[in-house]
Short mmCIF file of C-alpha atoms (C1' of nucleotides) in Angstrom, two decimals:
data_model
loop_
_atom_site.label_atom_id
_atom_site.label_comp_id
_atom_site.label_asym_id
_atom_site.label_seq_id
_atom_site.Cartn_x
_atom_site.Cartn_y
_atom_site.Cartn_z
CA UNK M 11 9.79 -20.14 -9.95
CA UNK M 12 6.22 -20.48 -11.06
CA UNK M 13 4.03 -23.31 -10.59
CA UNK M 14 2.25 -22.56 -14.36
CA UNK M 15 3.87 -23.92 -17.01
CA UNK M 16 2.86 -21.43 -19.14
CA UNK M 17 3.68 -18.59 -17.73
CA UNK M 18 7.08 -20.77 -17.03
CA UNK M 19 7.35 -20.91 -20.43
CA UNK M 20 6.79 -16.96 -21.33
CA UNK M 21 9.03 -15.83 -19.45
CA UNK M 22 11.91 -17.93 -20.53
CA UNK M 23 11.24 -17.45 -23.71
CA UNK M 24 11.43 -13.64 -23.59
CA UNK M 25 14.27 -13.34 -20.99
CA UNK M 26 16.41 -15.90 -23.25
CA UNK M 27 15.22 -13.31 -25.98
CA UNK M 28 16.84 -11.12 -24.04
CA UNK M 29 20.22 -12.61 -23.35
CA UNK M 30 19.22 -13.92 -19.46
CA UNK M 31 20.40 -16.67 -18.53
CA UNK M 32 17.29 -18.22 -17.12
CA UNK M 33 16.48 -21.50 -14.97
CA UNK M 34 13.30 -22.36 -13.76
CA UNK M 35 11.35 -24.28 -10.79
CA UNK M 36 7.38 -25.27 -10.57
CA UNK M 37 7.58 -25.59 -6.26
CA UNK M 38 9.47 -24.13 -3.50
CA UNK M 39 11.51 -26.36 -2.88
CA UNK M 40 13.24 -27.08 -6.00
CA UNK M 41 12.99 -23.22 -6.32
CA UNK M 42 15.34 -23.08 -3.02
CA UNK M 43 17.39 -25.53 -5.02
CA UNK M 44 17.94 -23.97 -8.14
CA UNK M 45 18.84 -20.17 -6.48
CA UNK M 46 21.21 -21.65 -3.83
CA UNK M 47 22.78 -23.88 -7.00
CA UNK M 48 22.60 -21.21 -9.39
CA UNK M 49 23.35 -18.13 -7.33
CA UNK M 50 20.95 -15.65 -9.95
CA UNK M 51 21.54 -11.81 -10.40
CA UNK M 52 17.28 -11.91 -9.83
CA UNK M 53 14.45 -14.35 -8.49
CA UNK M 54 10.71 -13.93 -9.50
CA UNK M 55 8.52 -15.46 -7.33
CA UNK M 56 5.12 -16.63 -7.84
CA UNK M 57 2.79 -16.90 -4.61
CA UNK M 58 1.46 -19.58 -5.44
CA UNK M 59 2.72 -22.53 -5.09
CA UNK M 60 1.75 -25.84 -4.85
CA UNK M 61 4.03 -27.05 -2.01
CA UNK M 62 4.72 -24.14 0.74
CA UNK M 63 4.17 -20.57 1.43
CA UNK M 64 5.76 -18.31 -1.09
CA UNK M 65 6.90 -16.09 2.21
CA UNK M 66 8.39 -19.18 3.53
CA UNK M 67 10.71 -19.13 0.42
CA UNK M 68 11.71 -15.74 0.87
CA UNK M 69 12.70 -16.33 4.26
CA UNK M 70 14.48 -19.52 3.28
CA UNK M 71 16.71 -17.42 0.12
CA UNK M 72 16.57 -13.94 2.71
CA UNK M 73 18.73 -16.55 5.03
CA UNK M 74 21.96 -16.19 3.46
CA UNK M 75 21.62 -13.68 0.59
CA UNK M 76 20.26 -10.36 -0.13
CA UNK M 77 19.53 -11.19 -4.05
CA UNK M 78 16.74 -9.31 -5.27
CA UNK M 79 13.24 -10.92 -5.45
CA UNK M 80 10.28 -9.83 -7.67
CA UNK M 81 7.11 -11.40 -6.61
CA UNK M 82 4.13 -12.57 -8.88
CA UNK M 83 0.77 -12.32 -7.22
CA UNK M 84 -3.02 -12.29 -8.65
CA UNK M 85 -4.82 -8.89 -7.98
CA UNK M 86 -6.86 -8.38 -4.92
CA UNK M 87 -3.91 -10.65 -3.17
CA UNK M 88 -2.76 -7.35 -0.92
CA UNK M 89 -2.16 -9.20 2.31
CA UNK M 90 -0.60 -12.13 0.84
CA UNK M 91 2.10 -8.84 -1.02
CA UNK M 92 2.57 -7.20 2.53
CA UNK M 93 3.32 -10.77 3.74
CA UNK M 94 5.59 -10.90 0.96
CA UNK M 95 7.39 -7.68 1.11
CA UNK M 96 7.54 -7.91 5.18
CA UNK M 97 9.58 -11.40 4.15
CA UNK M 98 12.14 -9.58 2.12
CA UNK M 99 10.88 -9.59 -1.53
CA UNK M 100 11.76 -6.35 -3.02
CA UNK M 101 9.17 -5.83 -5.46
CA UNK M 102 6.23 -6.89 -6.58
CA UNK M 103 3.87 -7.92 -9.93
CA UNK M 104 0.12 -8.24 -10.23
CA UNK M 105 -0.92 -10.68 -12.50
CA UNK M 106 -1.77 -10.63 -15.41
CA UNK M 107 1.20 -8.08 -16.26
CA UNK M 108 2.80 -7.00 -19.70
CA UNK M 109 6.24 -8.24 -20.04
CA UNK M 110 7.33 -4.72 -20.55
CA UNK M 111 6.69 -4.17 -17.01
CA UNK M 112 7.91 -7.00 -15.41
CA UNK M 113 11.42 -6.12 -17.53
CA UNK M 114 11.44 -2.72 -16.24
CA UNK M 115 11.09 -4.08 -12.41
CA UNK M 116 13.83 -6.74 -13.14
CA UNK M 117 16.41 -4.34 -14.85
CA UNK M 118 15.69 -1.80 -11.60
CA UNK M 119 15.84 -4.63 -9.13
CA UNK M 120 18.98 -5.48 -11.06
CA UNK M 121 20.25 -1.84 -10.98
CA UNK M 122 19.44 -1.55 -7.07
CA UNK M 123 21.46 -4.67 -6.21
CA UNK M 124 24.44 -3.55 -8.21
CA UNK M 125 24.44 -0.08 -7.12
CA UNK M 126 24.41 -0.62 -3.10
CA UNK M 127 27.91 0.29 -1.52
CA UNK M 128 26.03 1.44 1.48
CA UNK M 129 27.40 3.98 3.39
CA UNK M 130 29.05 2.92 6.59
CA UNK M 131 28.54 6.40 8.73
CA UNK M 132 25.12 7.75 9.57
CA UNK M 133 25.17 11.45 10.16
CA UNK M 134 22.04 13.76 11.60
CA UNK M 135 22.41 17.06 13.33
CA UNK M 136 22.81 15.46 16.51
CA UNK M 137 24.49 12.36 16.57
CA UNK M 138 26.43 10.20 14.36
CA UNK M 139 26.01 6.66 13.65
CA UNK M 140 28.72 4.27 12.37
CA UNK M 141 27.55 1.03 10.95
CA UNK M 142 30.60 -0.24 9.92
CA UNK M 143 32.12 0.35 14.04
CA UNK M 144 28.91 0.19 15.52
CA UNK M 145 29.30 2.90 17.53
CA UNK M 146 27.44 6.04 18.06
CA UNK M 147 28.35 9.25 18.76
CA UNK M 148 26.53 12.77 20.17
CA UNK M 149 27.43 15.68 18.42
CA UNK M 150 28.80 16.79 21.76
CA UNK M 151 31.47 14.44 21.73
CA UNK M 152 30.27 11.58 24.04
CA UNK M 153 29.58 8.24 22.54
CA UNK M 154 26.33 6.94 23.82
CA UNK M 155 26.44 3.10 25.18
CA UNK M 156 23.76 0.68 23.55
CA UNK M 157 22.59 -2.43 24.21
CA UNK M 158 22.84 -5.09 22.16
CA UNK M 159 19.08 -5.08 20.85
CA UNK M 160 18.92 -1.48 20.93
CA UNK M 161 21.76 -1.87 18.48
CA UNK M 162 20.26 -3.95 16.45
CA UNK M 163 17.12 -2.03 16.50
CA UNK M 164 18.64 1.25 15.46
CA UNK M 165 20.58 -0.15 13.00
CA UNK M 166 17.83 -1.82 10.72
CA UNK M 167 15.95 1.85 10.97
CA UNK M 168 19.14 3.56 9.71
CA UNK M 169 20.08 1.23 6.73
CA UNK M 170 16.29 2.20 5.57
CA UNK M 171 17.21 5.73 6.00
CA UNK M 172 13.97 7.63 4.98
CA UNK M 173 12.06 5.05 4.28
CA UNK M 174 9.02 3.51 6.06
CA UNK M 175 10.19 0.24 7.85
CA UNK M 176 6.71 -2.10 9.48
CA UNK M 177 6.63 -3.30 12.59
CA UNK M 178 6.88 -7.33 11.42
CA UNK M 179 10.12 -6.49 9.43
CA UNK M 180 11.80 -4.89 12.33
CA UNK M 181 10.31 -7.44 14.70
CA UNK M 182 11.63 -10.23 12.51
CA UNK M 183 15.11 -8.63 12.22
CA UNK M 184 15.76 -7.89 15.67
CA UNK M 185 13.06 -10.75 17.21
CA UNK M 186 12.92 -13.20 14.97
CA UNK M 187 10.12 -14.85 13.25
CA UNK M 188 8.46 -16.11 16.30
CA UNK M 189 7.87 -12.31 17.66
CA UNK M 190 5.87 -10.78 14.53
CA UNK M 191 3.12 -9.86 16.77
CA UNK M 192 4.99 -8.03 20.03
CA UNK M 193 5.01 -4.80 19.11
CA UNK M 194 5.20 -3.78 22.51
CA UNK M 195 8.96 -4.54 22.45
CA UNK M 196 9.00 -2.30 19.81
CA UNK M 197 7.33 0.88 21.67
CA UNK M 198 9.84 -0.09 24.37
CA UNK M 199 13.04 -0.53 22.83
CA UNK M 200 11.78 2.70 20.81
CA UNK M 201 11.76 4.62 23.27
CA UNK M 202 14.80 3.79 24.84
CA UNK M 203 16.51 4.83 21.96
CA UNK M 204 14.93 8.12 21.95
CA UNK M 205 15.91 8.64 24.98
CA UNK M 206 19.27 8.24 24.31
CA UNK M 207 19.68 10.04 21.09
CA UNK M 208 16.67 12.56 20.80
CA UNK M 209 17.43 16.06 22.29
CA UNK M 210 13.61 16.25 22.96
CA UNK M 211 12.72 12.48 23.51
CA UNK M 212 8.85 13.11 23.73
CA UNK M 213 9.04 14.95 20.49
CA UNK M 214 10.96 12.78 18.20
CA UNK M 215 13.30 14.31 15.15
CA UNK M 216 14.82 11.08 14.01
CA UNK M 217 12.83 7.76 15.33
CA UNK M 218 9.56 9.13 13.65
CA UNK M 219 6.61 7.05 14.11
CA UNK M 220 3.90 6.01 11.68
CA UNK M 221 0.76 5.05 13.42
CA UNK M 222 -0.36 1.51 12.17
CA UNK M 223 2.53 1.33 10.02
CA UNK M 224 5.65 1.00 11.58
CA UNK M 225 8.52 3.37 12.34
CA UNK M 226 11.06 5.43 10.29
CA UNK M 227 14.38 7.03 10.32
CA UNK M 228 14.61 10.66 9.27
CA UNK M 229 16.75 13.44 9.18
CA UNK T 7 -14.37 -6.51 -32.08
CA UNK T 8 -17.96 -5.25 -32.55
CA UNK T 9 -21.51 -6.62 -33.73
CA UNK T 10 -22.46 -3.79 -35.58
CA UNK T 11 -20.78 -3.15 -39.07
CA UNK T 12 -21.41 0.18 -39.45
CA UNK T 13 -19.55 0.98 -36.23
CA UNK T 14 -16.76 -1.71 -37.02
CA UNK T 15 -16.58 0.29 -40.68
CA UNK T 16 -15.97 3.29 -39.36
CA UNK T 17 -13.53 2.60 -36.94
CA UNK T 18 -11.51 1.16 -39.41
CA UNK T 19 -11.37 3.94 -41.56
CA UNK T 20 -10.69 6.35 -38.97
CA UNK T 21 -7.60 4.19 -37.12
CA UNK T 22 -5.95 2.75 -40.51
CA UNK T 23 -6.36 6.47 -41.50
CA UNK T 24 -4.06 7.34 -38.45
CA UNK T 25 -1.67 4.65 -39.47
CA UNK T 26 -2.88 2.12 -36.78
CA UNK T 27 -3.05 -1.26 -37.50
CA UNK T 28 -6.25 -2.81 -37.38
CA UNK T 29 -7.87 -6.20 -37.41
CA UNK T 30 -11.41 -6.72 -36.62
CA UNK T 31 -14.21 -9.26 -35.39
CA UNK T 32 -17.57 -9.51 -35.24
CA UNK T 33 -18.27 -11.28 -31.88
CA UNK T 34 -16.50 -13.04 -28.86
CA UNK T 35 -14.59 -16.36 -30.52
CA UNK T 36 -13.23 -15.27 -33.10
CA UNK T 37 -12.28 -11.59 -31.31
CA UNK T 38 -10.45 -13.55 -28.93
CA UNK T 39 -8.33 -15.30 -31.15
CA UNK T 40 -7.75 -12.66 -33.06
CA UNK T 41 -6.17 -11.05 -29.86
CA UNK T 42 -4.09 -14.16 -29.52
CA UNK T 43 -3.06 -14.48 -33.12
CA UNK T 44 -1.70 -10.37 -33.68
CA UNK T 45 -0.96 -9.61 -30.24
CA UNK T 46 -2.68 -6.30 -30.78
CA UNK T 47 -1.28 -2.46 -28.42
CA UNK T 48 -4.62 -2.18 -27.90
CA UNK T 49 -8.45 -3.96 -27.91
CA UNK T 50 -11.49 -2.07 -28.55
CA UNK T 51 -14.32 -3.75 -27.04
CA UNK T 52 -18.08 -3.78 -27.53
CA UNK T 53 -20.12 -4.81 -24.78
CA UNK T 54 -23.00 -6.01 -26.80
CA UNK T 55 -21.43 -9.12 -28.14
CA UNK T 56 -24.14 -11.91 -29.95
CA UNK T 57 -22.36 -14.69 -28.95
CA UNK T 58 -21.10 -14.17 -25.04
CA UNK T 59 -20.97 -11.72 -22.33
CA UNK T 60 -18.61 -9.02 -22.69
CA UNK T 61 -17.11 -9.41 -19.27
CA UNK T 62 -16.29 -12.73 -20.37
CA UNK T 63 -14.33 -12.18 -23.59
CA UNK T 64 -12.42 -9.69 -20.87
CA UNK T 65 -11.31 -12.36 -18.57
CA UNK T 66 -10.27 -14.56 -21.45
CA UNK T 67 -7.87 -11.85 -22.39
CA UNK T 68 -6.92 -10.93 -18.69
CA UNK T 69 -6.01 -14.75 -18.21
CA UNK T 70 -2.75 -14.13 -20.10
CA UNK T 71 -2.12 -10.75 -21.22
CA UNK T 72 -2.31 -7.04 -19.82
CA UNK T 73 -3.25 -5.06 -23.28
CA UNK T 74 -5.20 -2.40 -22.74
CA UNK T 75 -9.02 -2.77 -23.08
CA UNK T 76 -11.38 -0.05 -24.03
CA UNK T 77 -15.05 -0.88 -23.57
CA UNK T 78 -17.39 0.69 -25.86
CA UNK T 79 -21.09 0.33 -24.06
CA UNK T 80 -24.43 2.27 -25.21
CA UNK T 81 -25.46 4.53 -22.39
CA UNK T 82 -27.58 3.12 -19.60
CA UNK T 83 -25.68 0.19 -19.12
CA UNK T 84 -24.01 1.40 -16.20
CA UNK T 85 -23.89 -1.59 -14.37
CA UNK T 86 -22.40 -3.45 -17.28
CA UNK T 87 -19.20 -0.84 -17.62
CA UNK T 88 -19.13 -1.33 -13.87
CA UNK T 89 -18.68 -4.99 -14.57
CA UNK T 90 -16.17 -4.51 -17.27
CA UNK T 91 -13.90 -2.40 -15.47
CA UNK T 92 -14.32 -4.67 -12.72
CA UNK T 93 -13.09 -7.96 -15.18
CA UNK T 94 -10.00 -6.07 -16.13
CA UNK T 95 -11.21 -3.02 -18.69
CA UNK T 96 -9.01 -0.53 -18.75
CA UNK T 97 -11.12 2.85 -19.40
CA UNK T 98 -14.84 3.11 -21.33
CA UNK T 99 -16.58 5.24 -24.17
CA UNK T 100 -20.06 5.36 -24.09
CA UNK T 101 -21.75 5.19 -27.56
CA UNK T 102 -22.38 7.24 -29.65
CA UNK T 103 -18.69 8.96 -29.32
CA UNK T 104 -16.74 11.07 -30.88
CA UNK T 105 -13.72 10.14 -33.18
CA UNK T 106 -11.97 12.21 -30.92
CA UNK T 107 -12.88 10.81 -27.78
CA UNK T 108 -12.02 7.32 -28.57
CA UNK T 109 -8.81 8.58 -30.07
CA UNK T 110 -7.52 10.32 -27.48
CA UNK T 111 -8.44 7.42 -24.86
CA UNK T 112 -6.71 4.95 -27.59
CA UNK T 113 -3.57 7.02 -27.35
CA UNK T 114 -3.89 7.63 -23.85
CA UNK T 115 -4.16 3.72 -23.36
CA UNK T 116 -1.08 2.75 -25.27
CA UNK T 117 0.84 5.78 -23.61
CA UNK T 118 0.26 3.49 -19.89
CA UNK T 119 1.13 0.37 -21.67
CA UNK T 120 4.26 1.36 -22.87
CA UNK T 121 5.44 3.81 -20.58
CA UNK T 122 7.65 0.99 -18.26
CA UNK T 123 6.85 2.12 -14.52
CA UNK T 124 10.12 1.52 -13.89
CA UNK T 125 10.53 3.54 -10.85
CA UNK T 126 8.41 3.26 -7.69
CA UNK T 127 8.40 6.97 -7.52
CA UNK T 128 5.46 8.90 -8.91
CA UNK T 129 5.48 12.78 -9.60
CA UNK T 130 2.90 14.98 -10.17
CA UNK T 131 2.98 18.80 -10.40
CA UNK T 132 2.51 19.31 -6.69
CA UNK T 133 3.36 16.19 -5.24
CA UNK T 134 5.52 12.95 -5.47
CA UNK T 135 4.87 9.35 -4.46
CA UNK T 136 7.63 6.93 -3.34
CA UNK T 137 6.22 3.66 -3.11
CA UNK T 138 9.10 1.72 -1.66
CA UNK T 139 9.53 4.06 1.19
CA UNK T 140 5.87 4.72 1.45
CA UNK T 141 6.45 8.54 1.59
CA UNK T 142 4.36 11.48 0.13
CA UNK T 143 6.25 14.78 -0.45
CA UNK T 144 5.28 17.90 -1.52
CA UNK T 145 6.59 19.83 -4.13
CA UNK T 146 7.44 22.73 -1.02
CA UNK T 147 9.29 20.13 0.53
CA UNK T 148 6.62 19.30 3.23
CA UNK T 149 6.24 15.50 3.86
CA UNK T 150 3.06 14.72 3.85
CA UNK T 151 1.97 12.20 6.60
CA UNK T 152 -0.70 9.37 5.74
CA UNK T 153 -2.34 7.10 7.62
CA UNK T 154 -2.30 3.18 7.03
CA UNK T 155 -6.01 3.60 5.34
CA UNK T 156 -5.23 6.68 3.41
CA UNK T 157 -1.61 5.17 1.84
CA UNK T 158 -3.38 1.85 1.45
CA UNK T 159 -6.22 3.68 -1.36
CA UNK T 160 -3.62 6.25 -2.19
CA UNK T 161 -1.14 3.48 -3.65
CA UNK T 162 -3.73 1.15 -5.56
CA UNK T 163 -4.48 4.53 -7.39
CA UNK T 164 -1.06 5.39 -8.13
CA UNK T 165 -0.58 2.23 -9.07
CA UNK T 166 -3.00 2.16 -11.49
CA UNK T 167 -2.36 5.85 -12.81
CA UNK T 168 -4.92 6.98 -15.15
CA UNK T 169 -6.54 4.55 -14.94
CA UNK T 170 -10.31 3.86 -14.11
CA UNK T 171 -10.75 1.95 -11.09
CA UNK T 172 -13.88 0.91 -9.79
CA UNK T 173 -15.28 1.48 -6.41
CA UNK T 174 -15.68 -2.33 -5.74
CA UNK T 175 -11.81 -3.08 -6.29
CA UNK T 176 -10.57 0.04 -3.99
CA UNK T 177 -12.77 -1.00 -1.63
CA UNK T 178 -11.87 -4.93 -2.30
CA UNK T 179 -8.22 -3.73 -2.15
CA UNK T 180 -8.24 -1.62 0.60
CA UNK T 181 -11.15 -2.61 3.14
CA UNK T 182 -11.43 -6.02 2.17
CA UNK T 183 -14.30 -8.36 0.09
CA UNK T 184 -16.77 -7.97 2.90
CA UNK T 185 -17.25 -4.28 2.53
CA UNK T 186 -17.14 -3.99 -1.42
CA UNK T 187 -20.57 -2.11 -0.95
CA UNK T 188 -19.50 0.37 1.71
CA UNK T 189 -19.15 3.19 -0.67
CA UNK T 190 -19.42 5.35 1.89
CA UNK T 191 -15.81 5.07 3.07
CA UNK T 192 -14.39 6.08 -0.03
CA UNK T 193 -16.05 9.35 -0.38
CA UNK T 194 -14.61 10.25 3.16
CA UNK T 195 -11.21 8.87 2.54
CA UNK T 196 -10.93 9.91 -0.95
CA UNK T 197 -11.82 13.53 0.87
CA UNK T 198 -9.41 13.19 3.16
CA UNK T 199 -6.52 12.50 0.34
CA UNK T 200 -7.91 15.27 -1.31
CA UNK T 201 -7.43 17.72 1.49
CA UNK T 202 -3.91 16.38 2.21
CA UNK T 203 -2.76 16.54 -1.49
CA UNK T 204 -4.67 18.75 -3.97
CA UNK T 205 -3.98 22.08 -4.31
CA UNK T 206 -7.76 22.98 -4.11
CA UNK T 207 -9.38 19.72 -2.87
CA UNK T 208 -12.76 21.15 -4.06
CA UNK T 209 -11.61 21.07 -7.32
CA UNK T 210 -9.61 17.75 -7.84
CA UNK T 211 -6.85 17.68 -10.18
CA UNK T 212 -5.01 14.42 -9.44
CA UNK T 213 -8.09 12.59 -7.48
CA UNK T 214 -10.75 12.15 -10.05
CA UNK T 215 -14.25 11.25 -9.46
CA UNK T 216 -16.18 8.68 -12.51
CA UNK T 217 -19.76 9.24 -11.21
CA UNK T 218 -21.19 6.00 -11.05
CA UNK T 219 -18.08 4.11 -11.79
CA UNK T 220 -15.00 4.69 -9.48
CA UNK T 221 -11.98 6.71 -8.98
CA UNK T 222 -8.86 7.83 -11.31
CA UNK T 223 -5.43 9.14 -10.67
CA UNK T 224 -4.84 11.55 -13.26
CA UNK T 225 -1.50 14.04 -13.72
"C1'" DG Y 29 -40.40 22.57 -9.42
"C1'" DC Y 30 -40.17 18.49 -7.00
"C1'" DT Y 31 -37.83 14.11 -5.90
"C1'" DG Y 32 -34.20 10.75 -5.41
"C1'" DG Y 33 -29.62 9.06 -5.90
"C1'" DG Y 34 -24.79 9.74 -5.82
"C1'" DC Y 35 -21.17 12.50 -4.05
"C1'" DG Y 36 -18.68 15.77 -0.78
"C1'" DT Y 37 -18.10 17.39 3.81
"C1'" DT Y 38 -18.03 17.39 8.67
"C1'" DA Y 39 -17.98 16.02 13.46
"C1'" DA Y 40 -18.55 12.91 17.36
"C1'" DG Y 41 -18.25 8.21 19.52
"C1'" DG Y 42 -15.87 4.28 20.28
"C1'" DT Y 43 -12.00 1.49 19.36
"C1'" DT Y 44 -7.40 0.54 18.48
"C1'" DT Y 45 -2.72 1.83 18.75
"C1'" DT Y 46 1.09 4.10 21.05
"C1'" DA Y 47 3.92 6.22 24.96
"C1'" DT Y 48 5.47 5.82 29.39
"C1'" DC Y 49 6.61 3.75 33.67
"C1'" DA Y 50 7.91 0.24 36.78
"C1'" DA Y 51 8.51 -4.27 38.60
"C1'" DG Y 52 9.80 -9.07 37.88
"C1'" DA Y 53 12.56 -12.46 35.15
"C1'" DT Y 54 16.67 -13.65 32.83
"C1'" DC Y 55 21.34 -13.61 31.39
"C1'" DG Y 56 26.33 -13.18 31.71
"C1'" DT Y 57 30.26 -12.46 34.61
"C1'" DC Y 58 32.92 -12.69 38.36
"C1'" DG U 25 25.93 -18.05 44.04
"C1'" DA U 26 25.69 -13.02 43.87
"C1'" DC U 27 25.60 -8.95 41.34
"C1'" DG U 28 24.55 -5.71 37.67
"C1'" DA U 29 22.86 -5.10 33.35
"C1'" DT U 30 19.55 -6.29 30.20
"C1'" DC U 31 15.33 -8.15 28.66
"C1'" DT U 32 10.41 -9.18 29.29
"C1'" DT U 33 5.88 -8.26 30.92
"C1'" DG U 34 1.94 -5.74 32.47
"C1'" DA U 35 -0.68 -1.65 33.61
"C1'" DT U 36 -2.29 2.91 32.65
"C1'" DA U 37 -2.80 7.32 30.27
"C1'" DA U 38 -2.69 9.67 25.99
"C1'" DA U 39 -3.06 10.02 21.19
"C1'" DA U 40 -4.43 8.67 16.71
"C1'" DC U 41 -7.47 6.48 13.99
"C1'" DC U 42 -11.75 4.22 12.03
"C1'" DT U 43 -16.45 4.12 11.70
"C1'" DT U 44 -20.80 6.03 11.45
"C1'" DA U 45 -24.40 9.24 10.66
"C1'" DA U 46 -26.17 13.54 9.38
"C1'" DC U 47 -26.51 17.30 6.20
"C1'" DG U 48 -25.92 19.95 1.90
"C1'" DC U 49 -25.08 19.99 -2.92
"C1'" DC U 50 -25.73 18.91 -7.70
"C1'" DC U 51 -27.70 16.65 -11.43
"C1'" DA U 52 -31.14 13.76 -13.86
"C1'" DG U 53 -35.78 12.30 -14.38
"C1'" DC U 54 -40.59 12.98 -13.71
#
DNA sequence: GCTGGGCGTTAAGGTTTTATCAAGATCGTC
DNA sequence: GACGATCTTGATAAAACCTTAACGCCCAGC
C-alpha cells in the first residue's frame, strides 16, 4: 500500500519476479480492503498516505490479525516510526532503500510469523506464569490472585519476554487507545505486580524498568 | 562521473583493471542517466560538476535508489562534503587519493550494499545490538543499560553501520530539526556511549569520530 | 610559539520521570 | 441498596535524566 505509483510499480515488479503473489492499494482505505480480502503472508506500509494516518491503518489490520507489517517511511521521519511501531508494525524501511533490503526484512518478517508457537508457560526462579491457564504460581507453591488488569498487564510484558515494551504499547493493550498518555496507571499497576511477585519489591528482578522508555520482562 | 579527464582516465584503468565494470560521465545530466540506464553497485561522484551542484545530482539519485555514493571533493571544501553526506553520500575521498584508498572505500561500499541486514541484531567484538528488543549486551554477558537519548543516537548509528553520518542528521534524528547546530550534545553523548561500550573509550574502536564531518559505527 | 577551532571530559543545576501511598470513585454481586 | 473488590486520581518524595558551561587537549594555520 503506497500512495506512489512508482514505487507501486517497483515493487510489484520485483516481488512478482520473485514468485509473490502481490496486490496493491494507493490509500488506506482500500489498503484495509485489500488485506482483510486478501488475507497476505506480509503488508508494507507506506506513511504516507493521502487519506488517513498510516498508524490508523495499523490499528485498523492490528484489530483482528497479527500479520506482519513492514513500514515505508522517508528519513528524518523518527516520531512518525515510533508512532508506527507503538501501533503494531513490526519493522520498518527508510526511504529510499535497495530492494535487497527491503527483501531481507520481508523474508524475516515472513520467517518470524511462521515460526511463533509461543510458549504457553512462563518460568523465572520465583514464580511461574501460565499464559495458556492464566494463572500464576510462586515457586513456593501458592498461586498468587490477580486482577483482571494486572493480568492483562503482566501478560503483554511476558509475551515480550526480554524485550523492551513502551509505555503507549502497554497502555494501548491494557487501556486502550484513549489512555496513551496515563502512565501513571502504569507506575501503579506496576507496582502492584511487584508486589505480588518480586521477593524484593523495591528492587525489582523481573518487572525491570527503563526510564523514559517503558518497562521490560527479564529473567 | 567527473569533469576532469585525466582523473576520469585513470579511474578507468585502475577499476576495469580490477574487473569492475565501468561507465563514465563528464557532468550532472548525462551522469544521472547513466545511473538510471546501468543500474550501477556503486557511483563515484565528483563534487565539482560544470553543469549543477553536486548535492543535487545526489538527491536525483536518492529520489529512487539507495546505491552507494562516494564523493570525491578537493580538500577545503569541507562544507561541501558536509552537504553531500547530508543529501544522501555514503562515505568521501578527498582529492588527490590514493588508488588504494578509493579502492578499499569502493569495496567497503558494495560490502554494506549487499550485505542484507537481515537481522535486527548487530555484533561487534565486545558487544551486540538487538534492535527489536532495544537491548545492548556485552560480550561478558552484562546488559548494558541505555537511556532513551543514548539508544536513540546509538541505533541511527547502528543502523547506518560504517557508514558516515553527519552531525546535522544525528542531531536531526535524535534531538530534533531545531537543534541541528547543538553539536555540543553529541560530543557528551557520544562520550557517554563510549564509556558504556568501548573497551577503552579513549581510544574508540566501534564509535568513530570524522573531524569536521560526523560520526561512524565501525566493527 | 602563539592562537583559534573542534573535540573530549567532567560536574552541577534544574527538570522530568518514577515510586509509593492513600483516599475517593466505580463496578459487580448478592 | 449494601458490601467488597477493584479501579482511578492526586499528592509527595526519590531517582534518573537532560542541559549547560567550563576546562583541557590536540592539531592546523599564522
Amino acid at each position: 500500500m503506497d500512495d506512489e505509483p512508482s514505487i507501486v510499480r517497483a515493487l510489484r515488479i520485483n516481488l512478482t519476479a520473485r514468485k509473490y503473489e502481490v496486490s496493491t492499494a494507493t490509500d488506506g482505505a482500500s489498503g484495509l480492503a485489500a488485506v482483510a480480502r486478501d488475507r497476505p503472508d506480509v503488508m508494507i506500509l507506506d506513511l504516507g498516505l493521502p487519506d488517513m494516518d498510516g498508524t490508523e491503518v495499523i490499528r485498523g489490520v492490528r484489530g483482528w490479525t497479527s500479520t506482519p507489517i513492514i513500514v515505508l517511511s522517508v528519513w528524518g521521519e523518527e516520531s512518525r516510526k515510533v508512532a508506527a511501531l507503538d501501533a503494531g508494525a513490526d519493522d520498518y524501511v527508510t526511504k529510499p532503500f535497495g530492494m535487497d533490503e527491503l527483501l531481507a526484512r520481508l523474508r524475516a518478517a515472513v520467517r518470524r510469523a511462521s515460526s511463533a508457537p509461543d510458549e504457553p508457560v512462563v518460568s523465572t526462579g520465583h514464580f511461574t506464569v501460565d499464559l495458556a491457564a492464566k494463572r500464576v504460581t510462586r515457586q513456593d507453591g501458592d498461586d498468587v490472585s490477580l486482577t483482571h488488569t494486572e493480568w492483562q498487564l503482566l501478560e503483554v510484558l511476558v509475551r515480550n519476554r526480554g524485550r523492551l515494551v513502551t509505555q503507549r504499547q502497554l497502555l494501548q493493550e491494557v487501556w486502550g487507545t484513549a489512555y496513551e498518555t496515563e502512565s501513571n496507571y502504569l507506575r501503579v499497576y506496576v507496582a502492584q505486580l511487584r508486589r505480588k511477585l518480586e521477593p524484593e519489591p523495591s528492587q525489582p528482578r523481573y518487572l525491570l524498568t527503563e526510564p523514559g522508555m517503558g518497562y521490560r520482562f527479564g529473567g
